[in-house]
Short mmCIF file of N, CA and C and ligand atoms in Angstrom, two decimals:
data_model
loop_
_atom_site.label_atom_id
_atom_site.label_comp_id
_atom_site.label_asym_id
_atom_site.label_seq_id
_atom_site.Cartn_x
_atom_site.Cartn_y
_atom_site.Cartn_z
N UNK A 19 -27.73 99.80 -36.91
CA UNK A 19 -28.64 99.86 -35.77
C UNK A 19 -29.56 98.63 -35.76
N UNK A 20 -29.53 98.23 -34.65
CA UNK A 20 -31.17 96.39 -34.16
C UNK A 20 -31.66 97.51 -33.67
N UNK A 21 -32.92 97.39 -34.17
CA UNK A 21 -34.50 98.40 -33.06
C UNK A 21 -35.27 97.22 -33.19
N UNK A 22 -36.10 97.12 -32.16
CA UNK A 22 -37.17 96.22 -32.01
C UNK A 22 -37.99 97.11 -31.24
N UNK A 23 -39.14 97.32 -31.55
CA UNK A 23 -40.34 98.55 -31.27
C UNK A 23 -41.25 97.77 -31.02
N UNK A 24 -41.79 97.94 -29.71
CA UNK A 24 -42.76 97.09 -28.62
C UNK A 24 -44.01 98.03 -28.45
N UNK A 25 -44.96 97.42 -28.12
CA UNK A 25 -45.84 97.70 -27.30
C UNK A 25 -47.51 97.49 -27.26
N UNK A 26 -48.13 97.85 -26.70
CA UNK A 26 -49.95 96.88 -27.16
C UNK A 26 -50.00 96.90 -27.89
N UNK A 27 -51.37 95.99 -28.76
CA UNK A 27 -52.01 96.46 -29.65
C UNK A 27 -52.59 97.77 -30.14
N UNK A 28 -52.70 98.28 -31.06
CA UNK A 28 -52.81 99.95 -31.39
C UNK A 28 -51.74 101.10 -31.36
N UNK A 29 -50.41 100.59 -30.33
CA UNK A 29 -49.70 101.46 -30.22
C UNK A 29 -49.24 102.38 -31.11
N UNK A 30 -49.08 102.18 -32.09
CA UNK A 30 -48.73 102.25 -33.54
C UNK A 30 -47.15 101.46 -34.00
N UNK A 31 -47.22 100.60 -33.68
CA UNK A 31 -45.68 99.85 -33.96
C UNK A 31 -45.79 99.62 -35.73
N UNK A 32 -46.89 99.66 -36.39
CA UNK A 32 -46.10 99.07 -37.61
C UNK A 32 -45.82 100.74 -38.17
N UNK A 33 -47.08 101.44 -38.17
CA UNK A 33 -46.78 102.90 -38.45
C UNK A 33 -45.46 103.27 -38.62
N UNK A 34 -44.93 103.21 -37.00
CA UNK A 34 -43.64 104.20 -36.95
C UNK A 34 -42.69 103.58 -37.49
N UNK A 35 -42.79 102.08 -37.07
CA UNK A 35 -41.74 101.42 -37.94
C UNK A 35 -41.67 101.35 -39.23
N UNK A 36 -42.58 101.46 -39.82
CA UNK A 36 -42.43 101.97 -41.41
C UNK A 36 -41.27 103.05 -41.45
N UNK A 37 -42.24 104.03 -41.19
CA UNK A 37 -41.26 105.55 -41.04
C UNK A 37 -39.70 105.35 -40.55
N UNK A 38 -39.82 104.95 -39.45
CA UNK A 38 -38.48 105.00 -38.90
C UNK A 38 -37.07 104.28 -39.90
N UNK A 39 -37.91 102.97 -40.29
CA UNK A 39 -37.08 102.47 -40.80
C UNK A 39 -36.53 102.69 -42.52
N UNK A 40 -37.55 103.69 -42.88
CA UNK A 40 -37.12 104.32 -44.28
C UNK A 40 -36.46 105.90 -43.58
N UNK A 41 -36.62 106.46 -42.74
CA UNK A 41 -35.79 107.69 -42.13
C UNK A 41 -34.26 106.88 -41.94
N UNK A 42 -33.98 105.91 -41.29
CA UNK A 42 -32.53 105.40 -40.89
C UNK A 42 -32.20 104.67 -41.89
N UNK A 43 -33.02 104.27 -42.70
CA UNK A 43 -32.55 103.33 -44.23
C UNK A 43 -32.18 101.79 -43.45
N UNK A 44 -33.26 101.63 -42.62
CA UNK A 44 -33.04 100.47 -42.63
C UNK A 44 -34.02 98.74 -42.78
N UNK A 45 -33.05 97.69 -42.66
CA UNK A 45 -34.33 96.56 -43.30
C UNK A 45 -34.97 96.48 -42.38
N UNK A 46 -36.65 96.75 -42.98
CA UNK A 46 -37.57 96.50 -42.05
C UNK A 46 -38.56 95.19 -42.29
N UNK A 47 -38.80 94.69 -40.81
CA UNK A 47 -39.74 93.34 -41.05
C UNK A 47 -41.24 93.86 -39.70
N UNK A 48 -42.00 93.81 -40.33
CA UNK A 48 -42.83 93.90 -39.31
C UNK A 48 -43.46 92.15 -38.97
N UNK A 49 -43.17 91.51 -37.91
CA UNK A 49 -43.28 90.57 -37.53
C UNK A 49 -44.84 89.76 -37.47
N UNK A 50 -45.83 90.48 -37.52
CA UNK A 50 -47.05 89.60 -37.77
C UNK A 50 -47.04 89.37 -39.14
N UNK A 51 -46.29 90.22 -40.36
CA UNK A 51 -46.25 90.01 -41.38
C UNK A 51 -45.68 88.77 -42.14
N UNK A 52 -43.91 88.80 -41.38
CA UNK A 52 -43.40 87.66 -41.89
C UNK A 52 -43.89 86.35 -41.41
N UNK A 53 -44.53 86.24 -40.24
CA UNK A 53 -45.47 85.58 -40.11
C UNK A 53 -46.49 84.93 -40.69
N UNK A 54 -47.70 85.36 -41.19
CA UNK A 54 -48.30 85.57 -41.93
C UNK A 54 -48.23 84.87 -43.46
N UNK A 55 -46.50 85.61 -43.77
CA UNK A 55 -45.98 84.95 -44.90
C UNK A 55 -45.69 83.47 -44.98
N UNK A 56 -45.03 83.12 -44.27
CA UNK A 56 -44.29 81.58 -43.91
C UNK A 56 -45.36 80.81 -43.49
N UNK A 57 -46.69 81.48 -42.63
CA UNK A 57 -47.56 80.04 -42.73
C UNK A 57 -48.66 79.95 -43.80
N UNK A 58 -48.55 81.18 -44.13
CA UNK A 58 -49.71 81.09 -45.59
C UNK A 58 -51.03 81.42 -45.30
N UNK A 59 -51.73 82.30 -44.16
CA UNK A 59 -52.47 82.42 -43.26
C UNK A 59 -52.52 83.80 -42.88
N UNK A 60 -53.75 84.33 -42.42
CA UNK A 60 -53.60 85.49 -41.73
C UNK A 60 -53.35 85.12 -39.91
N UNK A 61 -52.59 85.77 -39.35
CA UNK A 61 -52.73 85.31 -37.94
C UNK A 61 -53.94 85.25 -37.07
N UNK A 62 -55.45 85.62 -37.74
CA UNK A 62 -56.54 85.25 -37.34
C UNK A 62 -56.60 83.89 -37.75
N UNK A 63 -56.28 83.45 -38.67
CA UNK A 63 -56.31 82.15 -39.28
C UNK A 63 -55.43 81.40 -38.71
N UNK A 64 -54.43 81.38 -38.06
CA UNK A 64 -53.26 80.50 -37.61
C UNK A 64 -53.58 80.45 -36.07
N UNK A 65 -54.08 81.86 -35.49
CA UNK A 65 -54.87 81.26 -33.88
C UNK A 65 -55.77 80.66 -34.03
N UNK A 66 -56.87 80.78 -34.97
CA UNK A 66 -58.30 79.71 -35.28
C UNK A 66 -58.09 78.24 -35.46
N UNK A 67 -56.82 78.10 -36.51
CA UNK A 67 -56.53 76.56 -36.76
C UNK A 67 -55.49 75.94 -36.51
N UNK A 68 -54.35 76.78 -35.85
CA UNK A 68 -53.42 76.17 -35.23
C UNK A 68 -53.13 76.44 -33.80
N UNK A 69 -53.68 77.19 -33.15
CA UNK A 69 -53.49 78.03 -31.56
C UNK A 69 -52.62 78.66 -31.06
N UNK A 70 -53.05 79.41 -30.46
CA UNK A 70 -52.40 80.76 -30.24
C UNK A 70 -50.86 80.09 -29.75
N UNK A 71 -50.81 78.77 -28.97
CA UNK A 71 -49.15 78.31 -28.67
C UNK A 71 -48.51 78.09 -29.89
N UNK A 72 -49.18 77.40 -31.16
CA UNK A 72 -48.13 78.10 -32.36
C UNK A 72 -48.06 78.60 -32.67
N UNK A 73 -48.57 80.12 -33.01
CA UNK A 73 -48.45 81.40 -32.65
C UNK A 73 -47.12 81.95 -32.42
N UNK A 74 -47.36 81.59 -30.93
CA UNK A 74 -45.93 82.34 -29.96
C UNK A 74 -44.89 81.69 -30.09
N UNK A 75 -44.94 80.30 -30.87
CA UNK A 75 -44.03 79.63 -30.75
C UNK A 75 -43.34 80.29 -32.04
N UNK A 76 -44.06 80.40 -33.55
CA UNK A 76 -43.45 81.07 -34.74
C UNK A 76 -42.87 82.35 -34.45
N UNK A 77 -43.38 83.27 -33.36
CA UNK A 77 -43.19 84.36 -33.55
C UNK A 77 -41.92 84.92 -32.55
N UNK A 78 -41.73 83.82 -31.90
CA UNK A 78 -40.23 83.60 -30.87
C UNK A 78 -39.13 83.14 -32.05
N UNK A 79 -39.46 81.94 -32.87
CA UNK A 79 -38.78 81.48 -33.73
C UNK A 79 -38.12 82.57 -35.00
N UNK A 80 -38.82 82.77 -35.34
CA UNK A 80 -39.20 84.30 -36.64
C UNK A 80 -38.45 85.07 -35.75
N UNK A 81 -38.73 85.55 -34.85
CA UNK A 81 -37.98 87.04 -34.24
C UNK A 81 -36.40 86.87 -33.92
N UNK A 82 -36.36 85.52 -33.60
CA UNK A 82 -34.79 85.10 -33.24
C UNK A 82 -33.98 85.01 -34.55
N UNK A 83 -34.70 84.31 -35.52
CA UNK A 83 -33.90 84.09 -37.14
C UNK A 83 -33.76 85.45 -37.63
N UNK A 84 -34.47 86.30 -37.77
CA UNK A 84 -34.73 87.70 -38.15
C UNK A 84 -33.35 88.47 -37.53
N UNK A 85 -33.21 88.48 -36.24
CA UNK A 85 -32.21 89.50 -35.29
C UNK A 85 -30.88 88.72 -35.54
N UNK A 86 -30.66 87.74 -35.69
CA UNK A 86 -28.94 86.80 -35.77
C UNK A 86 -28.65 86.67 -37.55
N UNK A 87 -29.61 87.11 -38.13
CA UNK A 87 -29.58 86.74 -39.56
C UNK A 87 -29.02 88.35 -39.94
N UNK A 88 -29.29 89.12 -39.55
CA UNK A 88 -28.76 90.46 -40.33
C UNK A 88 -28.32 91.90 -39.27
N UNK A 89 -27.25 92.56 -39.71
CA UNK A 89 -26.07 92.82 -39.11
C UNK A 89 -26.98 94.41 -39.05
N UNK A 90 -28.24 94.97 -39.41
CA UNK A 90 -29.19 95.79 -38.95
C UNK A 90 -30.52 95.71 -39.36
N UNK A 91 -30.93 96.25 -38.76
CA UNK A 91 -32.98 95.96 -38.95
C UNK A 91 -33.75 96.69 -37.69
N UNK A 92 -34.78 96.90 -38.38
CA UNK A 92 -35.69 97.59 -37.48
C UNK A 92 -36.99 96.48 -37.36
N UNK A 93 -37.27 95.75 -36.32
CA UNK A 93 -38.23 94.82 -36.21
C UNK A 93 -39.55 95.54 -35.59
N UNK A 94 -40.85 95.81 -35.79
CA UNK A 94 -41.69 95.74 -35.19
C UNK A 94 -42.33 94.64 -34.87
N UNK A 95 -42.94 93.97 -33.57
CA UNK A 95 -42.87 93.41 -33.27
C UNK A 95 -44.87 92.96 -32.81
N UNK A 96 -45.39 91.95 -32.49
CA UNK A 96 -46.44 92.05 -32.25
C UNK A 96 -46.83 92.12 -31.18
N UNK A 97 -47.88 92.98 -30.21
CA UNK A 97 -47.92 93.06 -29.06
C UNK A 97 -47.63 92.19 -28.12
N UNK A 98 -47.73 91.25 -28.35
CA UNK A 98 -47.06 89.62 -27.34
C UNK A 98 -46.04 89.44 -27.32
N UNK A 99 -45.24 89.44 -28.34
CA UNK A 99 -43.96 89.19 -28.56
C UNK A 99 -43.39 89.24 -27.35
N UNK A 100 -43.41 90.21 -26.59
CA UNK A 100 -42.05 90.07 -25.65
C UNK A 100 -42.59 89.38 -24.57
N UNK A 101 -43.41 89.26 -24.41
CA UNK A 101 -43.88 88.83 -23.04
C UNK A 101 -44.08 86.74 -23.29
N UNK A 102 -44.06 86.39 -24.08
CA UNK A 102 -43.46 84.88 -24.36
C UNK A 102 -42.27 84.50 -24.27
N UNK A 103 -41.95 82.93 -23.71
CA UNK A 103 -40.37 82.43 -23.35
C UNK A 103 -39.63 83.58 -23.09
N UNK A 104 -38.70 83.96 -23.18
CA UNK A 104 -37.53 85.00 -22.88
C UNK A 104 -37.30 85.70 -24.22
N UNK A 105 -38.02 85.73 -24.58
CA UNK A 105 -37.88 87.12 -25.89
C UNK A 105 -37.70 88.81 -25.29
N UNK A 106 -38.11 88.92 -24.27
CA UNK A 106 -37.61 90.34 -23.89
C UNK A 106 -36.12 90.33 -23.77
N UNK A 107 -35.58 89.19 -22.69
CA UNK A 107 -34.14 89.14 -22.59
C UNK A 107 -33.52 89.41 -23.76
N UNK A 108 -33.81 88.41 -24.88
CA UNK A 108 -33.26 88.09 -26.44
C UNK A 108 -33.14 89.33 -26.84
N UNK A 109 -33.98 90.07 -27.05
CA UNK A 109 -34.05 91.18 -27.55
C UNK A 109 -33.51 92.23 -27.10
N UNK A 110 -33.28 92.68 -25.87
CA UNK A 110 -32.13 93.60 -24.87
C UNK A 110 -30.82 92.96 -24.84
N UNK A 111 -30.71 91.71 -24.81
CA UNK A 111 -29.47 91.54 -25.71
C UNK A 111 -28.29 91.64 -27.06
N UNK A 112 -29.72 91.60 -28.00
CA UNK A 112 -28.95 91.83 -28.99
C UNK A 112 -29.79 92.82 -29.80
N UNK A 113 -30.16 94.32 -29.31
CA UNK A 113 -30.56 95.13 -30.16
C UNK A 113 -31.33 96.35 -29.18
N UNK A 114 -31.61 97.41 -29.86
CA UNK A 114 -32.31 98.23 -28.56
C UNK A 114 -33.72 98.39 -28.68
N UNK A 115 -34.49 97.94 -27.38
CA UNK A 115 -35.91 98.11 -27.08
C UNK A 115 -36.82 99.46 -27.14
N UNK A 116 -37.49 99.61 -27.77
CA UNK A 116 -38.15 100.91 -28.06
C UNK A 116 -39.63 100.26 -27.76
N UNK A 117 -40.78 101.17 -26.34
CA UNK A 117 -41.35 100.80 -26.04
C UNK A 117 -42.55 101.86 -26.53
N UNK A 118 -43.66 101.59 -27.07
CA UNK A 118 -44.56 102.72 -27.62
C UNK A 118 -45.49 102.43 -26.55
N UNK A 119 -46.01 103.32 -25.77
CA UNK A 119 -46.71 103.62 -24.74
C UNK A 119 -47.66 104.88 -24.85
N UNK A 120 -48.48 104.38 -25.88
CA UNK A 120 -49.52 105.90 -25.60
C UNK A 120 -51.00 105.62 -24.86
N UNK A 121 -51.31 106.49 -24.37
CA UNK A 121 -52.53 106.07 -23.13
C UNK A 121 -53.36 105.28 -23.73
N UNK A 122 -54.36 104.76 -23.32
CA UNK A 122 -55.42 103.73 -23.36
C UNK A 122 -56.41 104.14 -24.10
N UNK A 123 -56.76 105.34 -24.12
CA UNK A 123 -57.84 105.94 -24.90
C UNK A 123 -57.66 106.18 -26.42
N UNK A 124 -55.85 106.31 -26.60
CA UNK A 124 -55.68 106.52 -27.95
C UNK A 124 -55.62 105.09 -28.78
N UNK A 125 -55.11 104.14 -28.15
CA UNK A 125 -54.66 102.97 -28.84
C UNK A 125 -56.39 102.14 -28.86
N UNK A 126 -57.36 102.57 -27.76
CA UNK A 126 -59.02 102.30 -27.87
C UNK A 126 -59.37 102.32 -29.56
N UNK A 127 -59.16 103.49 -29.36
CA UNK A 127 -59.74 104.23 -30.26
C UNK A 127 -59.27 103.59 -31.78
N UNK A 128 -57.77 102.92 -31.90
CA UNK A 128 -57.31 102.74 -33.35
C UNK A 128 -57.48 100.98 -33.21
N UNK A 129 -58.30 100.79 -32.04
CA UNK A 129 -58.33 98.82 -31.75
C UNK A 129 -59.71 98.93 -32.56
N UNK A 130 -60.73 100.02 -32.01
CA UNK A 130 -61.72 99.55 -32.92
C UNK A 130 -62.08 99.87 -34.41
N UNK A 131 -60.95 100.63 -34.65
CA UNK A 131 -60.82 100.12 -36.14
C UNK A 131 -60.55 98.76 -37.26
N UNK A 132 -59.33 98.45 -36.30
CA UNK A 132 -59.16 97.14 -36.60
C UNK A 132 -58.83 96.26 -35.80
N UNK A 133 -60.45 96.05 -35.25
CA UNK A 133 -60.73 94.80 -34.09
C UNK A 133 -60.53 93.62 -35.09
N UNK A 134 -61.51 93.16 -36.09
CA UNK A 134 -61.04 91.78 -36.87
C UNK A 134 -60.08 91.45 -37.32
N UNK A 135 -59.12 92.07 -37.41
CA UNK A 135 -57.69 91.32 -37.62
C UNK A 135 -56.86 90.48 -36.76
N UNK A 136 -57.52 91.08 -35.20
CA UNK A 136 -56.76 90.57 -33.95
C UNK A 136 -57.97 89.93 -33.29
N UNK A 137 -57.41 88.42 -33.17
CA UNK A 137 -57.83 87.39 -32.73
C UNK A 137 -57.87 87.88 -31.07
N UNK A 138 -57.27 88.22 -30.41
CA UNK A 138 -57.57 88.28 -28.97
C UNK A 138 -58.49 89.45 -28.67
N UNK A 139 -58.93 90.07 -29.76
CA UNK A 139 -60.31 91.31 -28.96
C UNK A 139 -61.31 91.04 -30.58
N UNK A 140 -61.21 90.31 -30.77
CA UNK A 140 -61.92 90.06 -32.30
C UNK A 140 -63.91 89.90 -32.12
N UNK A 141 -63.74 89.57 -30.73
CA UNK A 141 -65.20 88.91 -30.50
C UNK A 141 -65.68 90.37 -29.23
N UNK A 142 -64.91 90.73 -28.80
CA UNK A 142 -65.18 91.78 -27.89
C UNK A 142 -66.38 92.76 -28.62
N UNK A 143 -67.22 93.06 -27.53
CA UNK A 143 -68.05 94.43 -28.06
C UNK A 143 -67.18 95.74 -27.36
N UNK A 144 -67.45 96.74 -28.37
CA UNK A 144 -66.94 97.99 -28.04
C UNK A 144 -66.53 98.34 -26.90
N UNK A 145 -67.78 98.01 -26.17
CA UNK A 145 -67.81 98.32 -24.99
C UNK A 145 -66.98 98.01 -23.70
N UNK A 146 -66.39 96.77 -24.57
CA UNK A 146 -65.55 95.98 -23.49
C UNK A 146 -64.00 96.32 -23.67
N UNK A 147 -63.81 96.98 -24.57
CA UNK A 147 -62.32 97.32 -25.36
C UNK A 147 -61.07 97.58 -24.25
N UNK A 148 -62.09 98.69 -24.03
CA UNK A 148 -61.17 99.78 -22.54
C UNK A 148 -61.07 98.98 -21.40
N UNK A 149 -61.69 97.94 -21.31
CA UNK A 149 -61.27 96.93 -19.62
C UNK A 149 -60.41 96.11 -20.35
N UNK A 150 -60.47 95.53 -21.27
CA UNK A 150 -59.74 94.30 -21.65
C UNK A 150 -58.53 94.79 -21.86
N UNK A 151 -58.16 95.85 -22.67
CA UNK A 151 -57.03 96.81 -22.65
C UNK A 151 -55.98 97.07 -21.47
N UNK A 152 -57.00 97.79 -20.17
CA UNK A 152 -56.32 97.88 -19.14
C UNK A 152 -56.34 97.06 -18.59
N UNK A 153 -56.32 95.43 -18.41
CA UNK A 153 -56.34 94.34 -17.90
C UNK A 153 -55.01 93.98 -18.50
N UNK A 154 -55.19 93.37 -19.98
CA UNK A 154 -53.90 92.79 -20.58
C UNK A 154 -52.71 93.36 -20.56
N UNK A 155 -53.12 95.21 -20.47
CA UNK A 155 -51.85 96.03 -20.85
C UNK A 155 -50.98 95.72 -19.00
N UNK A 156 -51.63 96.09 -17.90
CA UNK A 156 -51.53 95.28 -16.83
C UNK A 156 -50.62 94.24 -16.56
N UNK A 157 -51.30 92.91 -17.31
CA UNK A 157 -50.53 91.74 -17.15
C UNK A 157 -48.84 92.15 -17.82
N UNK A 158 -49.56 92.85 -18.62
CA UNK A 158 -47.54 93.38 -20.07
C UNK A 158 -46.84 94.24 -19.09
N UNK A 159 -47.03 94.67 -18.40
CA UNK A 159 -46.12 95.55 -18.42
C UNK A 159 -44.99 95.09 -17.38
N UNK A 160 -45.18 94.36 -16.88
CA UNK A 160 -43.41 93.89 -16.13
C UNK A 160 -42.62 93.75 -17.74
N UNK A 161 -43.11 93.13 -18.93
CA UNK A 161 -42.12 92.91 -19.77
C UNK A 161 -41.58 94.03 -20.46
N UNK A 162 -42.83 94.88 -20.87
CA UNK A 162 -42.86 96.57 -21.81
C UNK A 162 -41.49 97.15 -20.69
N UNK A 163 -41.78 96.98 -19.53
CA UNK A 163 -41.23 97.82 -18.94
C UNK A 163 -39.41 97.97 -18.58
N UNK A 164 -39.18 96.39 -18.85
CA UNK A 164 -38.21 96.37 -19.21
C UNK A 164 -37.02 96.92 -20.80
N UNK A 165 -38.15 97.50 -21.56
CA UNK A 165 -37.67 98.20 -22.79
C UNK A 165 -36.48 99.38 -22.26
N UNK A 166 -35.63 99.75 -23.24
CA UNK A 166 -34.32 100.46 -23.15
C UNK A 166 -34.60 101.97 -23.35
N UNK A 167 -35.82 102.08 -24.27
CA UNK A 167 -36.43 103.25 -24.71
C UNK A 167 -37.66 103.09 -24.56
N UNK A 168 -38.48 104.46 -24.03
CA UNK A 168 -39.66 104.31 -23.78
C UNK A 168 -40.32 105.96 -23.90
N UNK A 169 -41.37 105.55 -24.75
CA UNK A 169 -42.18 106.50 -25.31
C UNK A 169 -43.27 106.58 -24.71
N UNK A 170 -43.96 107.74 -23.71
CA UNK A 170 -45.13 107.31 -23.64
C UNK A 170 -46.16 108.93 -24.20
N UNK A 171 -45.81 109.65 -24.73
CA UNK A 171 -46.34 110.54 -25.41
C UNK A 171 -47.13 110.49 -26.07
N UNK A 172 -48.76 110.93 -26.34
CA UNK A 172 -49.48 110.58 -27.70
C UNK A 172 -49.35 111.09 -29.07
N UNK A 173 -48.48 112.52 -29.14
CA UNK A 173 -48.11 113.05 -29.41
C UNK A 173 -46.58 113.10 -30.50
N UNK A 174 -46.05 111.70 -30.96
CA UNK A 174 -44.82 111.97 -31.57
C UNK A 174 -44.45 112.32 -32.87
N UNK A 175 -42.85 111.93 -33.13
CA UNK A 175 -42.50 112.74 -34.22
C UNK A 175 -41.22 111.87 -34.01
N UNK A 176 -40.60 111.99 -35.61
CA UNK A 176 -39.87 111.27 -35.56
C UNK A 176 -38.40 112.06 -34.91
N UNK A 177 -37.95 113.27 -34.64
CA UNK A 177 -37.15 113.45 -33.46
C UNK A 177 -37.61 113.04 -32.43
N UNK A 178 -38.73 112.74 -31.57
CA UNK A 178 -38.89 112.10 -30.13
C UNK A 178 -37.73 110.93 -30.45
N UNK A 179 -38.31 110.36 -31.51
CA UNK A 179 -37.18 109.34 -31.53
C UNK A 179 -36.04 109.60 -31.76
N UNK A 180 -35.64 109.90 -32.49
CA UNK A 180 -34.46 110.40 -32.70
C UNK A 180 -33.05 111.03 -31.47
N UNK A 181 -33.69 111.94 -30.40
CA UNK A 181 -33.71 111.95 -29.38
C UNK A 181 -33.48 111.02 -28.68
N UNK A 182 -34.36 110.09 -28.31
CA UNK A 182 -34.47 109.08 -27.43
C UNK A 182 -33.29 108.20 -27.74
N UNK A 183 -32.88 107.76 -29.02
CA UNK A 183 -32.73 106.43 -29.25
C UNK A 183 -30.56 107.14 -29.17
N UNK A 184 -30.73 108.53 -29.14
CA UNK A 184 -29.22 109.37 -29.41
C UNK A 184 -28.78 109.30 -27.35
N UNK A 185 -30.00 108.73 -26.43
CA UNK A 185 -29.52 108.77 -25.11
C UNK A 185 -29.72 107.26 -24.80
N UNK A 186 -29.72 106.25 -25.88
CA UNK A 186 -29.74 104.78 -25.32
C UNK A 186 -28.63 104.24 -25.20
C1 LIG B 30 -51.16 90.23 -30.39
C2 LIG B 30 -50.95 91.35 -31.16
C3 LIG B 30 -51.02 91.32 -32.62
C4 LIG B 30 -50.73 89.92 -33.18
C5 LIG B 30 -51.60 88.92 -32.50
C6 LIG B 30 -51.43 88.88 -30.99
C7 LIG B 30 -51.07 90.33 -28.91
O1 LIG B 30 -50.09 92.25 -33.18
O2 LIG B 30 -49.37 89.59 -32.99
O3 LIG B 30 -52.93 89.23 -32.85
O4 LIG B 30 -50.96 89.30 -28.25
O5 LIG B 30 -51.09 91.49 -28.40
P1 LIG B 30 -50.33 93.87 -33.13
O6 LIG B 30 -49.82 94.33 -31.80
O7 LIG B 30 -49.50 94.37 -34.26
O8 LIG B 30 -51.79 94.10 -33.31
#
C-alpha cells in the first residue's frame, strides 16, 4: 500500500500515521521529520534562515524521492505539501490520498498547543488562530479536496479508516 495522509495543521496527520502505519506494518516517514533530518534544522529554523521557498522546494523534493524509492509507505505529509508545484497530482498518481478534515475548532484547539513549532502561526496571538485557520484552510482546499479519501469526522478510529481506504 502508498498512503499519503493530508491535511491542515492540527489535523492529526502524524498521530494517525504513526498508528496506521504500525496497524498495516508499514514504512513510515513523516515528512517534516525527514526534513528536518537532511537539513540539520528544525523547520522553524530552515523558514527563519533559509525561506519558506526552500522549504517547499525540500519538501516537493523529499516527498518525490520518498514515493519512487519504495514499493510501500505510509507518508504523512506537512500541511502545505500538496498545495505546492504539482504535488497533489504526484501524489494521486502514484499512491492513495487520505484527507484528515476535522472541524476548525478541534485542530484550534491542538494549534495552540503547539503554535512554536510552526513557523506560519508561530507569532499569532490566540486570538487570531480561528481566522487565520479559516482563511488558509480556504485558500487549501481546491488541493485537500482533490484527495481520494476523505475524513471529515472528529471522531475516528482506526476502522473509519480501514473502511474508507477498503472503498478507494
Ligand atoms: C505547514 C505545516 C507544517 C510544516 C510547516 C508548514 C503548512 O506541518 O510543514 O510548518 O504550510 O501548513 P504540520 O501540518 O505537520 O504542522
Amino acid at each position: 500500500m502508498k498512503l499519503f495522509l493530508l491535511g491542515f495543521m492540527g489535523a492529526g496527520k502524524s498521530y494517525w500515521g504513526r498508528q496506521l502505519a504500525a496497524h498495516w506494518n508499514l514504512p513510515y516517514y513523516d515528512l517534516d521529520d525527514v526534513i528536518t533530518e537532511r537539513e540539520g534544522m528544525s523547520v522553524a529554523d530552515i523558514f527563519a534562515s533559509k525561506g519558506e521557498d526552500h522549504f517547499r522546494r525540500r519538501e516537493s523534493e523529499i516527498l518525490r524521492e520518498l514515493a519512487l524509492s519504495n514499493n510501500a509507505f505510509l507518508i504523512s505529509c506537512g500541511g502545505g505539501t500538496p498545495c505546492f508545484s504539482d504535488t497533489m497530482d504526484f501524489m494521486n498518481s502514484h499512491g492513495i490520498t487520505i484527507w484528515l478534515n476535522p472541524s476548525i475548532p478541534v485542530m484550534v484547539e491542538r494549534l495552540q498547543r503547539k503554535q512554536s513549532k510552526r513557523p506560519l502561526i508561530q507569532d499569532l496571538a490566540t486570538e487570531d488562530l480561528v481566522a487565520f485557520t479559516e482563511k488558509k484552510l480556504t485558500e487549501r482546499l481546491p488541493f485537500y479536496e482533490q484527495s481520494q479519501v476523505i475524513i471529515s469526522d472528529d471522531e475516528i478510529s482506526l476502522e473509519t479508516f480501514e473502511k474508507m481506504i477498503r472503498h478507494a
